[in-house]
Short mmCIF file of C-alpha atoms and ligand atoms in Angstrom, two decimals:
data_model
loop_
_atom_site.label_atom_id
_atom_site.label_comp_id
_atom_site.label_asym_id
_atom_site.label_seq_id
_atom_site.Cartn_x
_atom_site.Cartn_y
_atom_site.Cartn_z
CA MET G 1 -14.13 -12.48 7.31
CA ASP G 2 -15.21 -11.44 10.55
CA VAL G 3 -13.02 -10.47 13.03
CA ILE G 4 -14.39 -11.11 16.65
CA PRO G 5 -12.51 -9.89 19.30
CA ALA G 6 -13.40 -11.54 22.80
CA THR G 7 -12.31 -12.65 26.62
CA GLY G 8 -11.73 -15.96 26.46
CA ALA G 9 -9.74 -18.77 27.01
CA LEU G 10 -8.26 -20.72 23.99
CA VAL G 11 -8.57 -24.26 25.13
CA GLU G 12 -12.44 -23.52 25.15
CA PHE G 13 -13.21 -21.90 21.84
CA LYS G 14 -15.62 -23.99 20.13
CA GLY G 15 -14.39 -23.51 16.61
CA ASP G 16 -12.22 -25.39 14.21
CA ALA G 17 -8.69 -24.24 15.02
CA VAL G 18 -6.30 -21.95 17.67
CA ALA G 19 -3.14 -19.78 17.13
CA VAL G 20 -0.63 -18.74 19.71
CA GLY G 21 2.40 -17.10 19.02
CA VAL G 22 5.15 -18.39 20.51
CA PHE G 23 9.12 -17.07 20.38
CA GLU G 24 12.43 -18.87 19.50
CA ASN G 25 14.75 -19.76 22.66
CA GLN G 26 17.43 -17.27 23.15
CA GLU G 27 20.17 -19.81 23.44
CA LYS G 28 20.66 -22.22 21.07
CA GLY G 29 19.34 -25.55 20.48
CA LYS G 30 16.91 -25.48 23.37
CA PRO G 31 13.38 -25.21 22.86
CA PRO G 32 10.86 -22.44 23.06
CA ALA G 33 8.58 -22.12 25.93
CA LEU G 34 4.66 -22.65 25.33
CA PRO G 35 2.98 -19.69 26.46
CA GLN G 36 0.26 -20.50 29.10
CA PRO G 37 -2.63 -20.71 26.83
CA ALA G 38 -1.17 -23.27 25.01
CA GLN G 39 0.24 -25.08 27.45
CA GLY G 40 -3.77 -25.91 28.66
CA ILE G 41 -4.25 -27.24 25.43
CA ASP G 42 -1.11 -29.55 25.60
CA ALA G 43 -2.75 -30.93 29.20
CA LYS G 44 -5.51 -32.04 27.96
CA ALA G 45 -3.99 -33.51 24.60
CA GLY G 46 -1.79 -35.51 26.54
CA GLY G 47 1.30 -33.67 25.91
CA ILE G 48 1.78 -34.28 22.15
CA VAL G 49 2.57 -30.51 21.98
CA SER G 50 5.23 -30.46 24.06
CA ALA G 51 6.40 -33.91 23.46
CA SER G 52 7.52 -32.15 19.48
CA ILE G 53 8.82 -29.25 20.68
CA LYS G 54 11.59 -31.62 23.04
CA SER G 55 12.44 -33.42 20.29
CA GLY G 56 12.69 -30.29 18.03
CA GLU G 57 10.08 -30.30 15.55
CA PHE G 58 8.95 -26.45 16.23
CA THR G 59 11.48 -23.90 17.53
CA GLY G 60 9.80 -21.11 17.25
CA LYS G 61 11.51 -19.90 13.90
CA LEU G 62 9.97 -16.72 12.36
CA ASN G 63 6.97 -17.23 10.46
CA SER G 64 6.91 -21.43 10.50
CA VAL G 65 4.13 -22.87 11.77
CA SER G 66 3.09 -26.47 13.02
CA ALA G 67 -0.30 -27.78 13.33
CA TYR G 68 -0.80 -30.29 16.01
CA HIS G 69 -4.20 -32.09 15.83
CA LEU G 70 -5.98 -32.47 18.98
CA GLY G 71 -8.77 -34.60 18.66
CA SER G 72 -11.34 -34.27 21.53
CA LEU G 73 -10.97 -30.53 22.76
CA PRO G 74 -13.70 -28.00 21.15
CA SER G 75 -11.12 -27.13 18.69
CA ARG G 76 -9.48 -30.13 15.84
CA VAL G 77 -6.50 -28.17 15.31
CA LEU G 78 -4.01 -26.29 17.47
CA LEU G 79 -1.10 -23.93 15.13
CA LEU G 80 1.54 -22.94 16.73
CA VAL G 81 3.50 -19.89 15.20
CA GLY G 82 6.97 -18.73 15.26
CA LEU G 83 7.38 -15.29 16.01
CA GLY G 84 11.48 -15.86 15.98
CA LYS G 85 13.84 -14.76 18.64
CA LYS G 86 12.93 -11.81 21.18
CA SER G 87 16.02 -9.63 20.78
CA ASP G 88 14.62 -9.39 16.69
CA PHE G 89 10.83 -8.68 17.89
CA GLU G 90 8.88 -5.74 15.55
CA PRO G 91 5.45 -5.26 15.64
CA ASP G 92 5.20 -6.17 12.24
CA ILE G 93 5.83 -9.49 13.15
CA VAL G 94 2.73 -9.78 14.66
CA ARG G 95 0.88 -8.80 10.88
CA GLN G 96 3.10 -12.13 9.57
CA ALA G 97 1.93 -14.04 12.26
CA ALA G 98 -1.66 -13.62 11.65
CA GLY G 99 -1.26 -14.19 7.87
CA LYS G 100 0.57 -17.13 8.56
CA ALA G 101 -2.24 -18.89 10.93
CA CYS G 102 -5.22 -17.59 8.95
CA CYS G 103 -3.32 -19.36 5.43
CA ALA G 104 -2.90 -22.12 7.52
CA ALA G 105 -6.13 -22.63 9.14
CA ARG G 106 -7.72 -21.70 5.61
CA ASP G 107 -5.79 -24.81 4.17
CA LEU G 108 -6.59 -27.06 6.93
CA GLY G 109 -10.06 -25.88 5.86
CA ALA G 110 -11.00 -24.61 8.94
CA LYS G 111 -13.95 -21.91 8.83
CA LYS G 112 -13.24 -20.54 12.79
CA LEU G 113 -9.99 -20.17 14.15
CA ALA G 114 -8.84 -18.17 17.60
CA PHE G 115 -5.42 -16.50 17.98
CA CYS G 116 -3.97 -15.71 21.11
CA ALA G 117 -3.93 -11.98 21.15
CA ASP G 118 -1.79 -12.20 24.15
CA SER G 119 0.98 -14.11 22.47
CA VAL G 120 1.76 -11.51 20.71
CA LEU G 121 1.95 -8.23 23.56
CA PHE G 122 5.79 -7.66 23.65
CA LYS G 123 7.88 -4.90 23.22
CA GLY G 124 5.47 -2.23 23.37
CA VAL G 125 2.38 -4.70 21.24
CA LYS G 126 -0.32 -3.10 23.70
CA ALA G 127 -3.54 -5.16 23.40
CA LYS G 128 -5.12 -2.52 21.05
CA ASP G 129 -2.01 -2.46 19.00
CA ALA G 130 -2.28 -6.33 19.09
CA GLY G 131 -5.60 -6.69 17.81
CA ARG G 132 -5.01 -3.77 14.69
CA LEU G 133 -1.91 -5.77 14.15
CA LEU G 134 -3.55 -9.17 13.91
CA THR G 135 -6.59 -8.30 12.00
CA GLU G 136 -4.00 -6.32 9.45
CA GLY G 137 -2.21 -9.13 8.96
CA ALA G 138 -5.35 -11.60 8.57
CA ILE G 139 -7.19 -9.82 6.13
CA LEU G 140 -4.29 -8.76 3.83
CA GLY G 141 -2.83 -12.35 4.18
CA LEU G 142 -5.86 -14.06 3.30
CA TYR G 143 -6.38 -11.87 0.14
CA LYS G 144 -5.49 -13.55 -2.83
CA PHE G 145 -6.62 -11.98 -7.12
CA GLN G 146 -8.80 -14.38 -8.03
CA SER G 147 -12.09 -12.75 -9.73
CA HIS G 148 -10.82 -13.78 -13.34
CA LYS G 149 -10.46 -17.52 -12.35
CA SER G 150 -13.59 -19.54 -13.33
CA GLU G 151 -13.38 -21.41 -10.50
CA ALA G 152 -13.41 -19.76 -7.12
CA GLU G 153 -11.47 -21.76 -4.52
CA LYS G 154 -13.59 -23.42 -1.85
CA LYS G 155 -11.76 -23.18 1.30
CA GLU G 156 -12.41 -19.98 3.40
CA LEU G 157 -12.30 -18.73 6.63
CA GLU G 158 -15.20 -17.51 7.85
CA GLU G 159 -14.47 -15.80 11.72
CA LEU G 160 -11.39 -14.83 13.35
CA HIS G 161 -11.63 -14.67 17.36
CA LEU G 162 -9.61 -12.63 18.50
CA LEU G 163 -8.83 -13.77 22.63
CA THR G 164 -7.35 -12.26 25.60
CA LYS G 165 -7.37 -12.44 29.36
CA GLY G 166 -7.22 -8.72 29.38
CA SER G 167 -9.49 -5.82 27.90
CA ALA G 168 -11.44 -7.23 24.63
CA ARG G 169 -12.37 -3.67 24.47
CA GLU G 170 -8.98 -2.71 23.69
CA VAL G 171 -8.48 -5.86 21.66
CA ALA G 172 -12.02 -4.77 19.41
CA ASP G 173 -10.65 -0.82 19.35
CA GLY G 174 -7.64 -1.65 17.28
CA ALA G 175 -9.05 -4.18 15.18
CA LYS G 176 -12.08 -1.51 13.91
CA TYR G 177 -8.95 0.13 12.94
CA GLY G 178 -7.30 -2.56 11.37
CA GLU G 179 -9.97 -3.91 9.45
CA ILE G 180 -10.27 -0.48 8.06
CA ALA G 181 -6.73 -0.07 7.05
CA ALA G 182 -6.14 -3.63 5.85
CA SER G 183 -9.54 -3.74 3.17
CA SER G 184 -9.00 -0.04 2.22
CA ALA G 185 -6.06 -1.46 0.98
CA ASN G 186 -7.53 -4.83 -0.23
CA ILE G 187 -9.86 -3.11 -2.76
CA ALA G 188 -6.53 -1.48 -3.74
CA ARG G 189 -4.61 -4.16 -4.39
CA GLU G 190 -7.63 -5.37 -6.46
CA ILE G 191 -7.61 -2.76 -8.65
CA ALA G 192 -3.82 -2.46 -8.94
CA ASN G 193 -4.32 -6.81 -10.10
CA SER G 194 -6.34 -6.35 -13.01
CA PRO G 195 -5.16 -5.98 -15.93
CA GLY G 196 -4.65 -3.06 -19.14
CA ASN G 197 -7.35 -4.11 -21.01
CA LEU G 198 -9.67 -3.97 -18.40
CA ALA G 199 -9.05 -1.47 -15.87
CA HIS G 200 -7.89 0.83 -18.77
CA PRO G 201 -8.65 5.11 -17.54
CA GLN G 202 -12.28 5.24 -18.71
CA LYS G 203 -12.91 2.45 -16.63
CA MET G 204 -11.03 2.91 -13.43
CA ALA G 205 -13.21 6.78 -13.30
CA ALA G 206 -16.11 4.68 -13.33
CA VAL G 207 -14.44 2.24 -10.29
CA ALA G 208 -13.72 5.81 -9.14
CA SER G 209 -17.07 6.98 -9.57
CA GLU G 210 -18.39 4.04 -7.94
CA LEU G 211 -17.10 3.75 -4.94
CA ALA G 212 -17.32 7.92 -3.91
CA ARG G 213 -21.17 6.50 -4.27
CA ASN G 214 -20.54 3.56 -1.91
CA TYR G 215 -18.30 5.37 0.81
CA GLY G 216 -19.35 9.01 1.07
CA PHE G 217 -16.82 10.82 -1.14
CA LYS G 218 -17.19 13.11 -3.90
CA CYS G 219 -15.89 12.24 -7.72
CA LYS G 220 -15.75 14.16 -10.82
CA ILE G 221 -13.98 13.44 -13.37
CA LEU G 222 -12.39 15.39 -16.45
CA GLY G 223 -12.19 14.28 -20.14
CA LYS G 224 -9.82 14.89 -22.85
CA THR G 225 -11.32 18.09 -24.07
CA GLU G 226 -11.46 19.35 -20.54
CA MET G 227 -8.10 18.15 -20.54
CA ALA G 228 -7.36 19.90 -23.35
CA LYS G 229 -9.46 23.47 -21.90
CA GLU G 230 -6.81 23.17 -18.78
CA LYS G 231 -4.11 23.14 -20.58
CA MET G 232 -2.72 20.14 -19.63
CA GLY G 233 -0.15 19.40 -21.90
CA GLY G 234 2.06 16.32 -20.20
CA MET G 235 -1.77 14.02 -19.69
CA LEU G 236 -2.18 15.21 -23.86
CA SER G 237 1.24 14.17 -24.68
CA VAL G 238 1.18 10.77 -23.13
CA THR G 239 -2.06 10.00 -23.91
CA ALA G 240 -1.62 10.64 -27.77
CA GLY G 241 0.02 6.96 -28.45
CA SER G 242 -3.53 5.55 -26.88
CA HIS G 243 -6.89 4.69 -28.28
CA GLN G 244 -8.38 4.31 -24.53
CA PRO G 245 -9.20 7.90 -23.71
CA PRO G 246 -7.49 9.29 -20.44
CA ALA G 247 -9.21 10.41 -17.79
CA PHE G 248 -8.77 13.39 -14.88
CA VAL G 249 -10.54 12.22 -11.31
CA ILE G 250 -10.96 14.58 -8.81
CA LEU G 251 -11.67 12.96 -5.36
CA GLU G 252 -13.16 15.46 -2.32
CA TYR G 253 -13.64 14.21 1.07
CA GLU G 254 -14.72 16.52 3.49
CA GLY G 255 -14.15 14.96 7.20
CA PRO G 256 -16.07 16.29 10.40
CA LYS G 257 -14.35 19.34 12.26
CA SER G 258 -12.64 19.96 8.77
CA LYS G 259 -15.36 22.95 7.39
CA GLY G 260 -12.83 25.61 6.31
CA LYS G 261 -9.86 23.62 6.68
CA LYS G 262 -7.29 23.59 3.48
CA PRO G 263 -7.08 20.21 2.06
CA VAL G 264 -4.91 17.53 1.70
CA VAL G 265 -3.97 17.32 -1.26
CA LEU G 266 -3.98 13.27 -2.21
CA ILE G 267 -1.88 12.32 -5.94
CA GLY G 268 -1.33 8.84 -7.39
CA LYS G 269 0.25 8.09 -10.69
CA GLY G 270 -2.63 6.25 -13.13
CA ILE G 271 -0.52 5.11 -15.58
CA THR G 272 -2.82 1.69 -16.93
CA PHE G 273 -0.31 0.08 -19.17
CA ASP G 274 3.01 1.99 -19.70
CA SER G 275 4.20 0.36 -22.99
CA GLY G 276 7.46 2.96 -22.31
CA GLY G 277 5.60 4.56 -25.44
CA ILE G 278 7.97 5.24 -28.94
CA SER G 279 10.48 4.59 -26.34
CA ILE G 280 9.48 1.11 -26.08
CA LYS G 281 10.42 -0.59 -23.03
CA PRO G 282 12.00 -4.67 -24.02
CA SER G 283 9.05 -7.24 -23.75
CA LYS G 284 10.43 -9.44 -20.70
CA ASP G 285 8.64 -8.50 -18.15
CA MET G 286 6.32 -5.36 -19.93
CA ASP G 287 3.27 -7.52 -18.25
CA ARG G 288 4.54 -6.36 -15.26
CA MET G 289 3.59 -2.90 -16.19
CA LYS G 290 -0.30 -2.77 -15.94
CA PHE G 291 0.86 -1.83 -11.84
CA ASP G 292 2.01 1.02 -13.28
CA LYS G 293 -1.11 2.40 -11.93
CA SER G 294 -0.33 1.43 -8.83
CA GLY G 295 -0.41 5.29 -6.75
CA ALA G 296 -3.83 5.75 -8.26
CA CYS G 297 -4.83 2.82 -6.56
CA ALA G 298 -3.13 3.75 -3.15
CA VAL G 299 -5.13 7.29 -3.40
CA LEU G 300 -8.80 5.48 -4.34
CA GLY G 301 -7.52 3.12 -1.03
CA ALA G 302 -6.93 5.71 1.45
CA PHE G 303 -10.13 7.74 0.47
CA ILE G 304 -12.28 4.98 1.04
CA ALA G 305 -10.34 4.11 4.52
CA ALA G 306 -10.33 7.75 5.20
CA ALA G 307 -13.82 8.06 4.88
CA ARG G 308 -14.48 4.45 6.65
CA ALA G 309 -12.46 5.80 9.75
CA LYS G 310 -14.05 9.31 9.57
CA VAL G 311 -10.93 11.45 10.29
CA PRO G 312 -11.27 14.97 10.50
CA GLN G 313 -9.64 16.27 7.48
CA ARG G 314 -10.68 17.83 4.25
CA LEU G 315 -8.83 16.16 1.45
CA VAL G 316 -8.59 16.34 -2.41
CA GLY G 317 -7.85 12.82 -4.20
CA LEU G 318 -6.19 14.15 -8.10
CA VAL G 319 -5.42 11.18 -10.22
CA PRO G 320 -4.69 10.93 -13.81
CA LEU G 321 -5.31 7.95 -15.60
CA VAL G 322 -3.34 7.78 -19.40
CA GLU G 323 -2.60 4.85 -20.85
CA ASN G 324 1.10 4.85 -21.88
CA LEU G 325 1.47 3.31 -26.23
CA PRO G 326 3.14 3.89 -29.65
CA GLY G 327 0.83 4.46 -32.29
CA GLY G 328 0.84 7.16 -34.94
CA SER G 329 -0.23 9.91 -33.09
CA ALA G 330 2.41 9.14 -29.95
CA ALA G 331 4.28 11.68 -28.64
CA ARG G 332 7.90 11.57 -30.04
CA PRO G 333 11.53 11.87 -28.24
CA GLY G 334 12.64 15.02 -28.82
CA ASP G 335 8.81 16.70 -28.53
CA ILE G 336 8.23 19.73 -26.42
CA VAL G 337 5.61 20.18 -24.53
CA LYS G 338 3.94 23.52 -22.57
CA MET G 339 2.47 22.15 -19.63
CA ARG G 340 -0.08 23.18 -17.70
CA SER G 341 2.01 25.41 -15.34
CA GLY G 342 2.89 26.92 -18.28
CA LYS G 343 6.75 25.77 -18.12
CA THR G 344 8.17 23.90 -21.25
CA ALA G 345 9.27 20.48 -20.84
CA GLU G 346 11.61 18.45 -23.23
CA VAL G 347 10.44 14.92 -23.42
CA ILE G 348 13.76 13.17 -23.89
CA SER G 349 12.04 9.77 -23.13
CA THR G 350 8.21 9.07 -23.77
CA ASP G 351 8.71 6.08 -20.97
CA ALA G 352 9.51 8.89 -18.48
CA GLU G 353 5.54 9.54 -18.41
CA GLY G 354 4.45 9.47 -15.39
CA ARG G 355 5.83 12.91 -14.36
CA MET G 356 4.68 14.32 -17.18
CA ILE G 357 1.07 13.24 -15.75
CA LEU G 358 1.76 14.33 -12.34
CA ALA G 359 3.06 17.62 -13.21
CA ASP G 360 -0.43 18.77 -14.49
CA ALA G 361 -1.71 17.15 -11.54
CA LEU G 362 0.69 19.04 -8.93
CA ASP G 363 -0.10 22.40 -10.99
CA TYR G 364 -3.99 21.64 -10.88
CA SER G 365 -3.72 21.53 -7.23
CA LYS G 366 -3.23 25.09 -6.82
CA LYS G 367 -6.90 25.44 -6.97
CA TYR G 368 -7.64 23.74 -3.70
CA LYS G 369 -4.86 25.94 -2.14
CA PRO G 370 -3.72 23.07 -0.35
CA ARG G 371 -2.24 22.33 2.97
CA ALA G 372 0.41 19.66 2.03
CA ILE G 373 0.96 17.58 -1.05
CA ILE G 374 1.21 14.05 -0.88
CA ASP G 375 2.19 11.94 -4.28
CA LEU G 376 2.20 8.60 -4.89
CA ALA G 377 4.36 7.16 -8.33
CA THR G 378 5.79 3.61 -9.33
CA LEU G 379 7.78 6.59 -10.64
CA THR G 380 11.52 4.80 -11.60
CA GLY G 381 13.35 1.68 -12.03
CA ALA G 382 16.53 3.43 -9.88
CA CYS G 383 14.69 3.44 -7.10
CA VAL G 384 14.20 -0.90 -7.50
CA VAL G 385 18.19 -0.32 -7.67
CA ALA G 386 18.90 2.35 -4.85
CA LEU G 387 15.91 0.38 -2.18
CA GLY G 388 15.27 -2.79 -3.72
CA TYR G 389 11.65 -3.85 -2.45
CA GLU G 390 11.85 -3.16 0.89
CA CYS G 391 10.84 0.16 1.37
CA SER G 392 9.34 3.33 -0.39
CA GLY G 393 11.50 6.24 -1.70
CA LEU G 394 10.96 9.25 0.19
CA MET G 395 11.26 13.06 -1.42
CA GLY G 396 9.67 16.19 -0.89
CA ASN G 397 10.49 19.63 0.47
CA ASP G 398 9.60 20.08 4.17
CA ASP G 399 11.38 17.69 7.35
CA LYS G 400 8.19 18.13 9.01
CA LEU G 401 5.98 16.49 6.60
CA ALA G 402 8.60 13.96 5.84
CA SER G 403 9.22 13.08 9.13
CA LEU G 404 5.16 12.56 9.48
CA VAL G 405 5.70 10.33 6.76
CA GLU G 406 8.53 7.92 8.08
CA LYS G 407 6.78 7.58 11.41
CA SER G 408 3.70 6.85 9.60
CA GLY G 409 5.34 4.23 7.61
CA GLU G 410 7.20 2.49 10.25
CA GLU G 411 3.37 2.31 12.08
CA SER G 412 2.12 1.40 8.90
CA GLY G 413 4.46 -1.40 8.26
CA GLU G 414 5.07 0.86 5.18
CA ARG G 415 8.91 1.76 5.35
CA VAL G 416 10.06 4.70 3.56
CA TRP G 417 13.54 5.70 3.18
CA ARG G 418 14.35 9.63 1.94
CA LEU G 419 16.60 10.81 -0.52
CA PRO G 420 18.59 13.73 -0.95
CA MET G 421 16.41 17.03 -2.81
CA TRP G 422 19.84 19.54 -2.93
CA LYS G 423 19.90 22.13 -5.14
CA PHE G 424 22.27 20.79 -7.04
CA TYR G 425 20.45 18.19 -8.21
CA ASN G 426 18.45 20.45 -10.49
CA ASP G 427 20.96 20.88 -13.05
CA TYR G 428 20.12 17.23 -13.53
CA ASN G 429 16.56 17.87 -15.25
CA LYS G 430 18.34 21.51 -17.69
CA SER G 431 17.19 21.02 -21.38
CA GLU G 432 19.15 22.71 -23.79
CA VAL G 433 15.97 23.65 -25.74
CA ALA G 434 13.03 23.53 -23.08
CA ASP G 435 12.55 25.35 -19.24
CA ILE G 436 13.44 21.14 -18.61
CA LYS G 437 13.80 17.47 -19.59
CA ASN G 438 12.18 14.81 -18.69
CA VAL G 439 15.27 12.24 -18.28
CA GLY G 440 18.00 13.02 -15.43
CA MET G 441 21.69 12.59 -16.32
CA ALA G 442 22.76 10.18 -18.84
CA GLY G 443 23.38 6.93 -17.43
CA GLY G 444 20.47 7.21 -14.99
CA ALA G 445 22.81 8.70 -11.86
CA ALA G 446 20.19 9.49 -9.28
CA GLY G 447 17.33 8.86 -12.05
CA THR G 448 14.77 8.98 -8.96
CA ILE G 449 16.25 11.90 -7.32
CA ALA G 450 16.33 13.29 -10.69
CA ALA G 451 11.97 12.69 -11.44
CA GLY G 452 11.85 14.17 -7.79
CA LYS G 453 12.93 17.09 -8.90
CA PHE G 454 10.96 17.27 -12.09
CA LEU G 455 7.51 16.65 -9.53
CA GLU G 456 9.72 19.38 -7.63
CA ALA G 457 9.13 22.15 -10.20
CA PHE G 458 5.31 21.98 -10.97
CA VAL G 459 4.79 21.98 -6.99
CA PRO G 460 2.43 24.96 -5.95
CA GLU G 461 4.73 27.58 -4.33
CA GLY G 462 5.11 27.63 -0.73
CA VAL G 463 3.09 24.42 -0.28
CA ALA G 464 4.86 21.47 1.72
CA TRP G 465 5.38 18.22 -0.35
CA ALA G 466 6.38 14.56 0.04
CA HIS G 467 6.47 12.26 -3.01
CA LEU G 468 6.62 8.89 -2.67
CA ASP G 469 8.27 6.27 -5.35
CA ILE G 470 6.82 3.05 -4.98
CA ALA G 471 8.26 1.34 -8.05
CA GLY G 472 9.99 -1.03 -5.68
CA THR G 473 6.97 -1.76 -3.13
CA ALA G 474 3.68 -1.81 -5.02
CA TRP G 475 4.13 -5.12 -6.07
CA ASN G 476 5.02 -8.85 -5.27
CA GLU G 477 6.74 -11.04 -7.34
CA LYS G 478 6.93 -13.29 -4.42
CA PRO G 479 4.92 -13.45 -1.63
CA SER G 480 5.60 -12.29 1.38
CA PRO G 481 4.21 -13.41 5.14
CA TYR G 482 0.89 -11.10 4.54
CA LEU G 483 1.17 -10.13 1.21
CA ALA G 484 0.68 -12.21 -1.58
CA LEU G 485 1.83 -12.50 -5.30
CA GLY G 486 0.82 -8.93 -6.97
CA GLY G 487 -0.94 -5.67 -6.12
CA THR G 488 1.01 -5.04 -2.28
CA GLY G 489 -1.70 -2.05 -2.04
CA VAL G 490 1.59 -0.12 -0.83
CA GLY G 491 0.63 3.85 0.04
CA VAL G 492 -3.12 3.11 2.07
CA ARG G 493 -1.99 2.00 5.06
CA LEU G 494 0.67 4.69 4.96
CA LEU G 495 -1.88 7.25 4.75
CA LEU G 496 -4.36 5.99 6.64
CA ALA G 497 -1.33 6.76 9.48
CA LEU G 498 -0.35 10.15 7.91
CA LEU G 499 -3.82 11.71 8.49
CA HIS G 500 -4.35 10.93 11.44
CA LYS G 501 -1.19 12.93 12.00
CA LEU G 502 -1.65 16.06 10.03
N1 LIG T 601 7.12 2.65 -14.75
C1 LIG T 601 8.12 3.58 -14.90
C2 LIG T 601 8.88 2.87 -13.33
C3 LIG T 601 9.36 1.76 -13.37
C4 LIG T 601 10.31 0.85 -14.11
C5 LIG T 601 9.25 0.98 -11.99
C6 LIG T 601 10.63 -0.31 -13.68
C7 LIG T 601 9.12 -0.46 -11.55
C8 LIG T 601 10.15 -1.02 -12.92
C9 LIG T 601 8.21 4.31 -15.38
O1 LIG T 601 7.60 5.18 -15.87
C10 LIG T 601 9.50 4.13 -16.51
O2 LIG T 601 9.40 3.70 -17.39
N2 LIG T 601 10.73 5.29 -15.91
C11 LIG T 601 11.84 5.04 -16.83
C12 LIG T 601 12.17 6.77 -16.78
C13 LIG T 601 14.03 6.79 -17.37
C14 LIG T 601 12.99 6.60 -18.76
C15 LIG T 601 14.33 8.02 -16.96
C16 LIG T 601 13.06 4.03 -16.28
O3 LIG T 601 12.88 4.25 -14.64
O4 LIG T 601 13.60 3.67 -16.43
ZN1 LIG T 602 7.67 4.60 -18.08
ZN1 LIG T 603 5.44 4.42 -16.08
#
């Protein structure tokens, strides 16, 4: 779909449908005020819209959509999209409105939709923000995982016009950013949605290498022999039970004005399927564990976005890709593994595999003398217990970096919440027989923090590091206003925002 910002009036738009955001009346039971562009359309259409509003058919309730068939106007349908109460407004509502409007227009068979960008200019949302938020909501909202359906959906929205009476240039500036952020996130979602039999480690590595060629960054792939040479004990232990060969992908991007700069390292957990290994998971909902590569997908998406936006940074991406299965040669609970860093780890559960592969990647990052490291991982079920599906868990060793991640989360609509990393949590991972164990306290007390603490033990000395536990945010079990069921691409938008701040 093309996003086309322009100066113009809705009432003159020659397409299939036009959409306007409408706030709910602050006073309960009173009809909402129609924004001026919709008033013009209502007048031409003989007052059908105002009559419907008076009768209480459409109240402006958040994410409600009403369609009015206009007859003789240039466009055949007007969509009113509820923005909720002004007192509850936040910028993310603009993404939601765009997602709702685009899906409604598509389902009505529309090919060309115009959205009134001026109708969402409120409380700090300026023209440029409107362009960005509307574009993100539209592109993210229209995506569905359809690649393996024999019959593809026929209905497709082809053009979204963002109309303003103000500066189309500003709307276009925001739309350009939004298109990069959302399209990159959609690529991450497509890979995340792909199941374990198709998106196995070698396939993921091949996809990474193809993306690198297409978008202009470098990609190198280490195989099992090289992992052994690198003494990546964590990687080798997790891959031992699977017939799928593992891969360790190294991405490099050099943005403008970044020569000689120390790199920012992005690391993503790439377990292409997590059965739990010998500590096998219950079979109910185990299919969901194809999503355990979402951190890897986020890093791939962030590289695409960074390269397309020409972010002025040096970036290194480290993507450990492994399948976690039980098998005759699988790792056992009780194993003691020498990790790449030289530390020994006791495997209490083979289901705590993410931290094993991330530990080797964190240690590997030393080679690049990073300025900062950000890792993303669907690491713990405990994170879902603590924070639910509304935000990712944030941990780290650097307040400045953490606060930039928090700001980026706010801006991108990918919320994070910081968890404490006090020294006394180190005890949770103390092993009787090795330097560290891969499961924290019995009963899972502070399981997310214990996992974060395990990772911290492998972060290169003196480097600022942030860890995002995306276990609750990487997958939508139910569709949300602009994210369908399945992979959410979480991390891509946040990282793009962050890379502009570092
Ligand atoms: N990939 C899972 C984390 C996960 C579990 C995400 C459930 C979303 C829902 C991870 O590898 C895992 O299995 N972690 C264990 C750790 C435990 C054994 C200490 C968990 O969370 O149960
Ligand atoms: Zn696991
Ligand atoms: Zn896992």
